[in-house]
């Protein structure tokens, strides 16, 4: 109930097979389109990240066994950076 379904990269046109819209509507799911760039833009971005040595800021790392605590930490909203779950 009340989940989110993100549709990635559909602006160029696509058809979704096997997905029934009515059950999603009845469960009050939120459909959200996500815009992404082209493959060329993605490769250019990755090259810039590599050349500039950019690294993500990691706030906390939780072992897989503490995934529930990681999600609770996420919900609090007091973090700065990524919250990671280590497998």
XYZ file of N, CA and C in Angstrom:
261
model
N 0.843 -1.183 0.000
C 0.000 0.000 0.000
C 0.882 1.238 0.000
N 0.546 2.162 -0.891
C 1.226 3.439 -0.913
C 2.668 3.397 -1.376
N 3.067 2.365 -2.088
C 4.447 2.260 -2.565
C 4.724 3.198 -3.728
N 5.949 3.162 -4.202
C 6.365 4.003 -5.315
C 6.919 3.114 -6.420
N 6.485 3.360 -7.637
C 6.995 2.663 -8.805
C 7.690 3.707 -9.670
N 8.995 3.558 -9.847
C 9.765 4.519 -10.639
C 9.980 3.970 -12.038
N 9.630 4.766 -13.032
C 9.805 4.406 -14.428
C 11.014 5.166 -14.949
N 12.047 4.439 -15.339
C 13.313 5.050 -15.734
C 13.463 5.022 -17.244
N 13.796 6.169 -17.823
C 14.167 6.247 -19.226
C 13.057 6.001 -20.220
N 11.836 6.343 -19.892
C 10.725 6.068 -20.794
C 10.393 7.169 -21.778
N 11.112 8.273 -21.725
C 10.771 9.387 -22.615
C 10.992 9.054 -24.076
N 11.888 8.102 -24.341
C 12.132 7.712 -25.730
C 11.060 6.751 -26.236
N 10.182 6.345 -25.331
C 9.076 5.474 -25.704
C 9.365 4.014 -25.432
N 8.483 3.376 -24.725
C 8.592 1.946 -24.477
C 7.231 1.420 -24.055
N 7.095 0.111 -24.096
C 5.885 -0.536 -23.631
C 6.257 -1.469 -22.494
N 5.408 -1.480 -21.473
C 5.635 -2.358 -20.329
C 4.679 -3.535 -20.463
N 5.253 -4.719 -20.560
C 4.423 -5.919 -20.643
C 4.373 -6.604 -19.292
N 3.224 -7.123 -18.939
C 3.082 -7.859 -17.691
C 2.824 -6.975 -16.485
N 2.628 -5.682 -16.692
C 2.333 -4.777 -15.586
C 0.901 -4.301 -15.718
N 0.113 -4.598 -14.708
C -1.288 -4.191 -14.700
C -1.425 -2.915 -13.878
N -1.949 -1.869 -14.476
C -2.049 -0.565 -13.827
C -3.128 -0.522 -12.747
N -4.239 -1.203 -12.945
C -5.363 -1.116 -12.002
C -4.969 -1.577 -10.593
N -4.309 -2.734 -10.415
C -3.898 -3.111 -9.053
C -2.992 -2.059 -8.397
N -2.132 -1.428 -9.171
C -1.261 -0.379 -8.621
C -2.101 0.812 -8.147
N -3.099 1.185 -8.932
C -3.970 2.298 -8.559
C -4.762 1.963 -7.302
N -5.316 0.764 -7.240
C -6.109 0.349 -6.074
C -5.265 0.328 -4.800
N -3.980 0.065 -4.946
C -3.085 0.038 -3.780
C -2.450 1.406 -3.519
N -2.943 2.423 -4.223
C -2.482 3.799 -4.052
C -0.976 3.935 -4.285
N -0.471 3.181 -5.231
C 0.943 3.284 -5.596
C 1.168 4.584 -6.352
N 2.313 5.150 -6.164
C 2.686 6.386 -6.854
C 3.583 6.034 -8.023
N 3.158 6.393 -9.222
C 3.981 6.185 -10.414
C 4.803 7.444 -10.644
N 6.089 7.263 -10.813
C 6.992 8.401 -10.933
C 7.945 8.175 -12.086
N 7.973 9.116 -13.013
C 8.916 9.046 -14.122
C 10.236 9.670 -13.687
N 11.333 9.042 -14.058
C 12.668 9.543 -13.738
C 13.388 9.816 -15.052
N 13.823 11.041 -15.231
C 14.577 11.399 -16.430
C 16.048 11.035 -16.237
N 16.621 10.446 -17.247
C 18.049 10.134 -17.237
C 18.641 10.629 -18.554
N 19.943 10.820 -18.563
C 20.598 11.272 -19.774
C 20.877 10.123 -20.723
N 21.576 10.447 -21.788
C 21.944 9.450 -22.788
C 23.134 8.623 -22.309
N 23.435 7.562 -23.014
C 24.598 6.744 -22.690
C 25.881 7.568 -22.819
N 25.942 8.432 -23.832
C 27.117 9.287 -24.017
C 27.305 10.208 -22.815
N 26.217 10.766 -22.316
C 26.290 11.621 -21.136
C 26.762 10.828 -19.916
N 26.290 9.604 -19.778
C 26.679 8.727 -18.666
C 28.177 8.440 -18.716
N 28.683 8.115 -19.901
C 30.109 7.813 -20.041
C 30.967 9.054 -19.787
N 30.515 10.213 -20.230
C 31.236 11.463 -19.977
C 31.271 11.762 -18.478
N 30.157 11.552 -17.803
C 30.096 11.767 -16.361
C 31.061 10.847 -15.634
N 31.070 9.562 -16.019
C 31.957 8.606 -15.358
C 33.421 8.943 -15.582
N 33.755 9.425 -16.763
C 35.131 9.841 -17.043
C 35.518 11.023 -16.155
N 34.628 11.990 -16.007
C 34.892 13.154 -15.154
C 35.063 12.732 -13.700
N 34.247 11.794 -13.239
C 34.362 11.294 -11.865
C 35.728 10.642 -11.669
N 36.147 9.824 -12.612
C 37.430 9.130 -12.512
C 38.589 10.117 -12.560
N 38.563 11.043 -13.514
C 39.670 11.991 -13.685
C 39.823 12.922 -12.486
N 38.735 13.232 -11.806
C 38.782 14.150 -10.677
C 38.829 13.443 -9.326
N 38.861 12.112 -9.352
C 38.966 11.343 -8.111
C 37.808 11.555 -7.153
N 36.625 11.781 -7.694
C 35.464 12.008 -6.832
C 35.043 10.715 -6.149
N 34.707 10.815 -4.889
C 34.259 9.663 -4.106
C 32.998 10.068 -3.349
N 32.065 9.157 -3.155
C 30.849 9.501 -2.408
C 31.166 9.716 -0.927
N 30.390 10.560 -0.288
C 30.502 10.745 1.152
C 29.662 9.661 1.813
N 30.280 8.880 2.669
C 29.589 7.784 3.359
C 29.379 8.188 4.805
N 28.126 8.241 5.219
C 27.782 8.605 6.591
C 27.913 7.409 7.522
N 27.367 6.263 7.097
C 27.363 5.089 7.974
C 27.337 3.811 7.146
N 27.936 2.765 7.712
C 27.925 1.442 7.091
C 27.340 0.464 8.108
N 26.308 -0.256 7.684
C 25.660 -1.243 8.544
C 25.899 -2.635 7.966
N 26.170 -3.629 8.813
C 26.223 -4.999 8.294
C 24.817 -5.435 7.886
N 24.743 -6.383 6.968
C 23.454 -6.841 6.455
C 22.503 -7.236 7.582
N 23.049 -7.829 8.618
C 22.217 -8.282 9.748
C 21.523 -7.116 10.448
N 22.007 -5.897 10.247
C 21.411 -4.714 10.879
C 20.695 -3.826 9.857
N 20.150 -4.449 8.820
C 19.441 -3.699 7.776
C 18.264 -2.906 8.326
N 17.555 -3.476 9.293
C 16.408 -2.773 9.886
C 16.882 -1.482 10.549
N 17.992 -1.560 11.284
C 18.534 -0.366 11.931
C 18.976 0.668 10.884
N 19.528 0.192 9.763
C 19.941 1.098 8.688
C 18.735 1.862 8.142
N 17.631 1.164 7.945
C 16.420 1.820 7.440
C 15.848 2.790 8.472
N 15.928 2.426 9.745
C 15.464 3.327 10.794
C 16.325 4.590 10.825
N 17.623 4.429 10.616
C 18.539 5.567 10.556
C 18.202 6.461 9.362
N 17.874 5.844 8.244
C 17.473 6.587 7.047
C 16.220 7.417 7.317
N 15.244 6.823 7.967
C 13.974 7.497 8.244
C 14.180 8.710 9.144
N 15.147 8.637 10.071
C 15.393 9.769 10.975
C 15.803 11.022 10.207
N 16.498 10.842 9.080
C 16.873 11.978 8.248
C 18.001 12.825 8.798
N 18.772 12.320 9.730
C 19.859 13.105 10.329
C 21.216 12.828 9.687
N 21.238 12.013 8.673
C 22.496 11.618 8.034
C 22.956 12.660 7.024
N 24.259 12.594 6.687
C 24.821 13.418 5.615
C 25.684 12.486 4.780
N 25.251 12.182 3.589
C 25.984 11.256 2.739
C 25.214 9.948 2.583
N 25.928 8.935 2.167
C 25.309 7.644 1.865
C 25.200 6.781 3.121
N 24.144 5.992 3.174
C 23.982 4.966 4.193
C 24.145 3.643 3.459
N 25.130 2.857 3.859
C 25.472 1.626 3.134
C 25.127 0.402 3.968
N 24.729 -0.650 3.272
C 24.526 -1.959 3.899
C 25.538 -2.887 3.287
N 26.418 -3.442 4.126
C 27.516 -4.290 3.651
C 27.084 -5.749 3.692
N 27.253 -6.419 2.552
C 26.929 -7.846 2.458
C 28.131 -8.675 2.808
